[in-house]
PDB file of C-alpha atoms in Angstrom:
ATOM      1  CA  MET A  29      56.675 -33.511 -28.430  1.00 50.00           C
ATOM      2  CA  PRO A  30      55.322 -36.139 -31.955  1.00 52.00           C
ATOM      3  CA  LYS A  31      57.617 -38.400 -33.326  1.00 63.00           C
ATOM      4  CA  VAL A  32      59.046 -37.532 -36.543  1.00 63.00           C
ATOM      5  CA  VAL A  33      59.316 -40.393 -39.407  1.00 70.00           C
ATOM      6  CA  ASP A  34      61.423 -40.427 -42.042  1.00 81.00           C
ATOM      7  CA  PRO A  35      58.723 -41.350 -45.374  1.00 83.00           C
ATOM      8  CA  ALA A  36      61.548 -42.632 -47.496  1.00 86.00           C
ATOM      9  CA  ARG A  37      63.116 -44.968 -44.664  1.00 89.00           C
ATOM     10  CA  ARG A  38      58.945 -45.914 -43.558  1.00 88.00           C
ATOM     11  CA  ARG A  39      57.950 -46.733 -47.306  1.00 89.00           C
ATOM     12  CA  GLN A  40      61.107 -49.022 -47.509  1.00 89.00           C
ATOM     13  CA  GLU A  41      60.980 -50.768 -43.666  1.00 92.00           C
ATOM     14  CA  VAL A  42      57.142 -51.348 -45.322  1.00 92.00           C
ATOM     15  CA  VAL A  43      58.509 -53.009 -48.038  1.00 91.00           C
ATOM     16  CA  ALA A  44      60.300 -55.180 -45.907  1.00 92.00           C
ATOM     17  CA  ALA A  45      56.961 -56.421 -44.540  1.00 94.00           C
ATOM     18  CA  VAL A  46      55.425 -56.683 -47.588  1.00 93.00           C
ATOM     19  CA  TRP A  47      59.034 -59.764 -48.961  1.00 92.00           C
ATOM     20  CA  ARG A  48      58.234 -61.033 -45.454  1.00 94.00           C
ATOM     21  CA  VAL A  49      54.254 -61.712 -45.611  1.00 95.00           C
ATOM     22  CA  ILE A  50      54.605 -62.575 -49.302  1.00 93.00           C
ATOM     23  CA  ARG A  51      57.915 -64.936 -48.728  1.00 92.00           C
ATOM     24  CA  ARG A  52      56.326 -67.096 -46.549  1.00 94.00           C
ATOM     25  CA  ASP A  53      52.115 -66.895 -47.013  1.00 94.00           C
ATOM     26  CA  GLY A  54      51.855 -65.946 -50.345  1.00 91.00           C
ATOM     27  CA  LEU A  55      50.779 -62.935 -52.138  1.00 89.00           C
ATOM     28  CA  ASP A  56      47.341 -62.994 -51.762  1.00 89.00           C
ATOM     29  CA  ARG A  57      48.404 -62.664 -48.118  1.00 92.00           C
ATOM     30  CA  ALA A  58      50.189 -59.340 -48.294  1.00 91.00           C
ATOM     31  CA  SER A  59      46.633 -57.209 -47.312  1.00 90.00           C
ATOM     32  CA  VAL A  60      47.190 -54.102 -45.982  1.00 91.00           C
ATOM     33  CA  ARG A  61      45.861 -55.149 -42.739  1.00 93.00           C
ATOM     34  CA  ASN A  62      48.746 -58.737 -42.705  1.00 94.00           C
ATOM     35  CA  VAL A  63      51.634 -56.081 -44.093  1.00 94.00           C
ATOM     36  CA  ALA A  64      50.706 -53.789 -41.233  1.00 93.00           C
ATOM     37  CA  ARG A  65      50.960 -55.993 -38.972  1.00 94.00           C
ATOM     38  CA  GLU A  66      53.676 -57.547 -39.688  1.00 95.00           C
ATOM     39  CA  ALA A  67      55.939 -53.832 -40.035  1.00 93.00           C
ATOM     40  CA  GLY A  68      54.414 -53.220 -36.758  1.00 93.00           C
ATOM     41  CA  LEU A  69      52.109 -50.669 -37.803  1.00 92.00           C
ATOM     42  CA  SER A  70      48.491 -49.258 -37.111  1.00 91.00           C
ATOM     43  CA  THR A  71      46.574 -49.462 -40.789  1.00 91.00           C
ATOM     44  CA  GLY A  72      45.764 -46.696 -40.543  1.00 90.00           C
ATOM     45  CA  SER A  73      49.528 -45.815 -40.442  1.00 89.00           C
ATOM     46  CA  LEU A  74      49.733 -47.769 -43.615  1.00 89.00           C
ATOM     47  CA  ARG A  75      47.529 -46.472 -45.621  1.00 89.00           C
ATOM     48  CA  HIS A  76      48.925 -43.162 -44.872  1.00 87.00           C
ATOM     49  CA  TYR A  77      51.838 -43.675 -46.996  1.00 87.00           C
ATOM     50  CA  PHE A  78      49.869 -46.681 -49.494  1.00 88.00           C
ATOM     51  CA  ALA A  79      45.932 -46.651 -49.669  1.00 88.00           C
ATOM     52  CA  THR A  80      45.838 -49.566 -51.656  1.00 87.00           C
ATOM     53  CA  GLN A  81      46.863 -52.815 -51.533  1.00 86.00           C
ATOM     54  CA  PRO A  82      47.588 -52.364 -55.594  1.00 86.00           C
ATOM     55  CA  GLU A  83      48.854 -48.807 -54.862  1.00 89.00           C
ATOM     56  CA  LEU A  84      51.247 -50.982 -52.189  1.00 89.00           C
ATOM     57  CA  LEU A  85      52.562 -53.748 -54.481  1.00 88.00           C
ATOM     58  CA  ALA A  86      53.267 -51.906 -57.288  1.00 88.00           C
ATOM     59  CA  PHE A  87      55.853 -49.887 -55.007  1.00 90.00           C
ATOM     60  CA  THR A  88      56.958 -52.318 -53.837  1.00 90.00           C
ATOM     61  CA  LEU A  89      57.026 -54.576 -57.309  1.00 89.00           C
ATOM     62  CA  ARG A  90      59.438 -50.716 -58.753  1.00 90.00           C
ATOM     63  CA  THR A  91      61.370 -51.268 -55.732  1.00 91.00           C
ATOM     64  CA  ILE A  92      62.591 -54.374 -56.861  1.00 90.00           C
ATOM     65  CA  ILE A  93      63.326 -52.869 -60.112  1.00 89.00           C
ATOM     66  CA  GLU A  94      65.218 -50.204 -58.754  1.00 91.00           C
ATOM     67  CA  ARG A  95      67.065 -52.074 -56.740  1.00 90.00           C
ATOM     68  CA  ILE A  96      68.447 -54.177 -59.443  1.00 91.00           C
ATOM     69  CA  GLU A  97      69.454 -50.939 -61.655  1.00 90.00           C
ATOM     70  CA  GLU A  98      70.729 -49.126 -58.491  1.00 92.00           C
ATOM     71  CA  ARG A  99      73.294 -52.546 -58.065  1.00 91.00           C
ATOM     72  CA  ILE A 100      73.834 -52.561 -61.990  1.00 89.00           C
ATOM     73  CA  ALA A 101      74.736 -49.512 -63.076  1.00 89.00           C
ATOM     74  CA  ALA A 102      76.948 -49.012 -58.749  1.00 90.00           C
ATOM     75  CA  SER A 103      79.148 -52.299 -60.020  1.00 84.00           C
ATOM     76  CA  PRO A 104      82.318 -51.428 -60.695  1.00 82.00           C
ATOM     77  CA  PRO A 105      84.505 -50.995 -64.497  1.00 77.00           C
ATOM     78  CA  THR A 106      85.209 -53.421 -65.829  1.00 76.00           C
ATOM     79  CA  ASP A 107      88.027 -52.134 -68.359  1.00 81.00           C
ATOM     80  CA  GLY A 108      86.110 -52.269 -71.381  1.00 82.00           C
ATOM     81  CA  ASP A 109      85.826 -55.658 -71.285  1.00 88.00           C
ATOM     82  CA  PRO A 110      82.676 -56.495 -72.803  1.00 92.00           C
ATOM     83  CA  ARG A 111      82.890 -59.924 -71.354  1.00 93.00           C
ATOM     84  CA  GLU A 112      83.380 -59.285 -68.193  1.00 93.00           C
ATOM     85  CA  ARG A 113      80.852 -56.654 -68.072  1.00 92.00           C
ATOM     86  CA  ALA A 114      78.470 -58.839 -68.972  1.00 94.00           C
ATOM     87  CA  VAL A 115      79.236 -61.256 -66.589  1.00 95.00           C
ATOM     88  CA  ARG A 116      78.748 -58.694 -63.751  1.00 93.00           C
ATOM     89  CA  VAL A 117      75.725 -57.189 -64.905  1.00 94.00           C
ATOM     90  CA  LEU A 118      74.014 -60.100 -65.139  1.00 96.00           C
ATOM     91  CA  HIS A 119      75.054 -61.802 -61.413  1.00 95.00           C
ATOM     92  CA  GLU A 120      72.995 -58.700 -60.392  1.00 93.00           C
ATOM     93  CA  LEU A 121      69.909 -59.810 -62.077  1.00 94.00           C
ATOM     94  CA  LEU A 122      70.126 -63.472 -60.908  1.00 96.00           C
ATOM     95  CA  PRO A 123      69.692 -65.003 -57.499  1.00 96.00           C
ATOM     96  CA  MET A 124      73.740 -65.017 -56.319  1.00 96.00           C
ATOM     97  CA  ASP A 125      72.938 -64.759 -52.887  1.00 95.00           C
ATOM     98  CA  ALA A 126      69.983 -64.797 -49.822  1.00 93.00           C
ATOM     99  CA  GLU A 127      68.886 -61.356 -50.596  1.00 90.00           C
ATOM    100  CA  ARG A 128      68.509 -61.660 -54.302  1.00 93.00           C
ATOM    101  CA  ALA A 129      67.055 -65.286 -54.232  1.00 95.00           C
ATOM    102  CA  ALA A 130      64.340 -62.996 -51.837  1.00 92.00           C
ATOM    103  CA  GLU A 131      64.260 -60.478 -54.202  1.00 92.00           C
ATOM    104  CA  ASN A 132      63.934 -63.444 -56.693  1.00 94.00           C
ATOM    105  CA  GLN A 133      61.526 -64.973 -54.651  1.00 92.00           C
ATOM    106  CA  VAL A 134      58.770 -61.728 -54.266  1.00 91.00           C
ATOM    107  CA  TRP A 135      59.140 -60.542 -58.182  1.00 92.00           C
ATOM    108  CA  LEU A 136      58.654 -64.005 -58.809  1.00 92.00           C
ATOM    109  CA  ALA A 137      54.919 -63.974 -56.676  1.00 91.00           C
ATOM    110  CA  PHE A 138      54.482 -60.279 -59.037  1.00 90.00           C
ATOM    111  CA  THR A 139      54.590 -61.923 -62.668  1.00 90.00           C
ATOM    112  CA  ALA A 140      51.829 -64.257 -61.879  1.00 87.00           C
ATOM    113  CA  ARG A 141      50.061 -61.962 -60.288  1.00 88.00           C
ATOM    114  CA  ALA A 142      50.933 -59.260 -63.320  1.00 89.00           C
ATOM    115  CA  LEU A 143      48.682 -62.097 -65.721  1.00 89.00           C
ATOM    116  CA  VAL A 144      45.417 -60.751 -64.012  1.00 89.00           C
ATOM    117  CA  SER A 145      46.189 -57.306 -62.871  1.00 86.00           C
ATOM    118  CA  PRO A 146      46.518 -54.431 -64.706  1.00 86.00           C
ATOM    119  CA  GLU A 147      48.550 -51.696 -62.276  1.00 82.00           C
ATOM    120  CA  LEU A 148      51.365 -55.227 -62.193  1.00 87.00           C
ATOM    121  CA  ARG A 149      51.140 -55.975 -65.784  1.00 91.00           C
ATOM    122  CA  ALA A 150      52.544 -52.495 -66.953  1.00 91.00           C
ATOM    123  CA  LEU A 151      55.360 -52.507 -64.530  1.00 89.00           C
ATOM    124  CA  CYS A 152      55.876 -56.190 -65.055  1.00 91.00           C
ATOM    125  CA  GLU A 153      56.096 -55.437 -68.867  1.00 93.00           C
ATOM    126  CA  GLU A 154      58.432 -52.435 -68.124  1.00 91.00           C
ATOM    127  CA  ALA A 155      60.966 -54.914 -66.364  1.00 91.00           C
ATOM    128  CA  HIS A 156      60.610 -56.733 -69.767  1.00 93.00           C
ATOM    129  CA  ASP A 157      61.529 -54.759 -71.724  1.00 94.00           C
ATOM    130  CA  ALA A 158      64.059 -52.693 -70.315  1.00 92.00           C
ATOM    131  CA  LEU A 159      65.649 -56.988 -69.500  1.00 94.00           C
ATOM    132  CA  ARG A 160      65.205 -57.752 -73.370  1.00 96.00           C
ATOM    133  CA  SER A 161      67.051 -54.203 -73.524  1.00 95.00           C
ATOM    134  CA  GLY A 162      70.077 -54.898 -72.171  1.00 94.00           C
ATOM    135  CA  CYS A 163      70.310 -58.163 -73.034  1.00 96.00           C
ATOM    136  CA  ARG A 164      70.079 -56.944 -76.963  1.00 96.00           C
ATOM    137  CA  ILE A 165      73.355 -53.569 -75.552  1.00 94.00           C
ATOM    138  CA  LEU A 166      74.891 -57.268 -74.266  1.00 94.00           C
ATOM    139  CA  VAL A 167      75.486 -59.039 -76.808  1.00 96.00           C
ATOM    140  CA  GLU A 168      75.839 -56.462 -79.681  1.00 95.00           C
ATOM    141  CA  SER A 169      78.902 -55.865 -77.298  1.00 93.00           C
ATOM    142  CA  LEU A 170      79.923 -59.211 -76.556  1.00 93.00           C
ATOM    143  CA  ALA A 171      79.486 -60.472 -80.529  1.00 93.00           C
ATOM    144  CA  PRO A 172      78.009 -57.746 -82.860  1.00 92.00           C
ATOM    145  CA  ASP A 173      77.991 -60.111 -86.015  1.00 91.00           C
ATOM    146  CA  ALA A 174      75.911 -62.561 -84.000  1.00 91.00           C
ATOM    147  CA  ASP A 175      71.909 -62.382 -85.477  1.00 94.00           C
ATOM    148  CA  THR A 176      70.889 -59.343 -83.188  1.00 95.00           C
ATOM    149  CA  GLU A 177      67.301 -61.087 -82.009  1.00 96.00           C
ATOM    150  CA  LEU A 178      68.106 -64.944 -81.997  1.00 95.00           C
ATOM    151  CA  GLU A 179      70.873 -63.491 -79.492  1.00 96.00           C
ATOM    152  CA  THR A 180      68.942 -61.343 -77.785  1.00 97.00           C
ATOM    153  CA  ASP A 181      66.254 -64.224 -77.619  1.00 97.00           C
ATOM    154  CA  ARG A 182      68.547 -66.634 -76.337  1.00 97.00           C
ATOM    155  CA  LEU A 183      70.452 -65.012 -73.311  1.00 97.00           C
ATOM    156  CA  HIS A 184      67.144 -63.223 -71.989  1.00 97.00           C
ATOM    157  CA  ALA A 185      65.587 -66.918 -72.164  1.00 97.00           C
ATOM    158  CA  LEU A 186      69.050 -68.351 -69.781  1.00 98.00           C
ATOM    159  CA  VAL A 187      68.293 -65.273 -67.711  1.00 97.00           C
ATOM    160  CA  ASP A 188      64.572 -65.549 -67.447  1.00 96.00           C
ATOM    161  CA  GLY A 189      64.595 -69.682 -67.036  1.00 97.00           C
ATOM    162  CA  LEU A 190      67.728 -69.381 -64.339  1.00 98.00           C
ATOM    163  CA  ALA A 191      65.697 -67.127 -62.179  1.00 97.00           C
ATOM    164  CA  VAL A 192      62.688 -69.236 -61.810  1.00 96.00           C
ATOM    165  CA  HIS A 193      64.600 -73.064 -61.581  1.00 97.00           C
ATOM    166  CA  ALA A 194      66.703 -71.016 -58.928  1.00 97.00           C
ATOM    167  CA  ALA A 195      63.619 -70.262 -56.993  1.00 95.00           C
ATOM    168  CA  LEU A 196      62.022 -73.989 -57.666  1.00 95.00           C
ATOM    169  CA  HIS A 197      65.062 -75.763 -57.550  1.00 97.00           C
ATOM    170  CA  PRO A 198      67.788 -73.707 -55.509  1.00 96.00           C
ATOM    171  CA  GLY A 199      69.718 -77.043 -54.438  1.00 96.00           C
ATOM    172  CA  ILE A 200      70.181 -77.601 -58.094  1.00 97.00           C
ATOM    173  CA  THR A 201      70.466 -74.245 -59.386  1.00 98.00           C
ATOM    174  CA  THR A 202      73.310 -73.168 -56.597  1.00 98.00           C
ATOM    175  CA  PRO A 203      74.687 -69.316 -57.514  1.00 98.00           C
ATOM    176  CA  ALA A 204      77.526 -71.915 -58.990  1.00 98.00           C
ATOM    177  CA  ARG A 205      75.542 -73.570 -61.631  1.00 98.00           C
ATOM    178  CA  MET A 206      74.294 -70.679 -62.780  1.00 98.00           C
ATOM    179  CA  ARG A 207      77.390 -68.610 -63.056  1.00 97.00           C
ATOM    180  CA  ALA A 208      78.961 -72.048 -65.462  1.00 98.00           C
ATOM    181  CA  ALA A 209      75.883 -71.805 -67.508  1.00 98.00           C
ATOM    182  CA  LEU A 210      76.215 -68.454 -68.113  1.00 97.00           C
ATOM    183  CA  ALA A 211      80.103 -68.468 -68.935  1.00 96.00           C
ATOM    184  CA  ALA A 212      79.138 -70.999 -71.243  1.00 97.00           C
ATOM    185  CA  HIS A 213      76.780 -69.211 -73.150  1.00 97.00           C
ATOM    186  CA  LEU A 214      78.498 -66.055 -72.792  1.00 96.00           C
ATOM    187  CA  ASP A 215      81.377 -68.289 -74.744  1.00 94.00           C
ATOM    188  CA  ASP A 216      78.814 -69.157 -76.993  1.00 92.00           C
ATOM    189  CA  LEU A 217      78.239 -66.506 -77.834  1.00 91.00           C
ATOM    190  CA  ARG A 218      81.219 -64.782 -78.231  1.00 84.00           C
ATOM    191  CA  THR A 219      82.822 -67.938 -80.566  1.00 82.00           C
ATOM    192  CA  ARG A 220      79.633 -67.765 -82.734  1.00 71.00           C
ATOM    193  CA  ASP A 221      81.032 -64.614 -83.356  1.00 57.00           C
ATOM    194  CA  LEU A 222      84.153 -65.497 -84.445  1.00 58.00           C
ATOM    195  CA  ARG A 223      82.785 -67.590 -87.670  1.00 55.00           C
TER     196      ARG A 223
END
């Protein structure tokens, strides 16, 4: 009797293999053949789920976006405190633990590739727009009288900058330092709004 395979689970196993290949060997080495080998599958089996490398990479990138959205949606309520909500949301976006650090490294590899890949560029643009919109919502809830555009730009740049620095210099841009930078920025944002 043939083995029954859960397609959703198999796709997630393949995504995990893509992550391992990218983190170990770089995005250029994340071919269908190399990912199949990493996942313990034949190339033909992998092509049953992902016909091409762009399709495989787009699915992997989409998975990162969905994971972040799911974590934010699952974060516990904050009893209406906008600052606490902002802290929780922003911490889900940044590499505060090993899993999110891996996610961040893979994400950054994709953003570089998106400069020359229309398929990935569209997904990166979608993620960029979602992050910017999220930053705007947090700014509006924390500082309704502030210059919304300026403060959205500042918060968005801080989140992106911390993510890049944490990937490139994890010994310096540690979770503790990221938490401190976010706390200082959010406090500054509230203070600016009260002036």
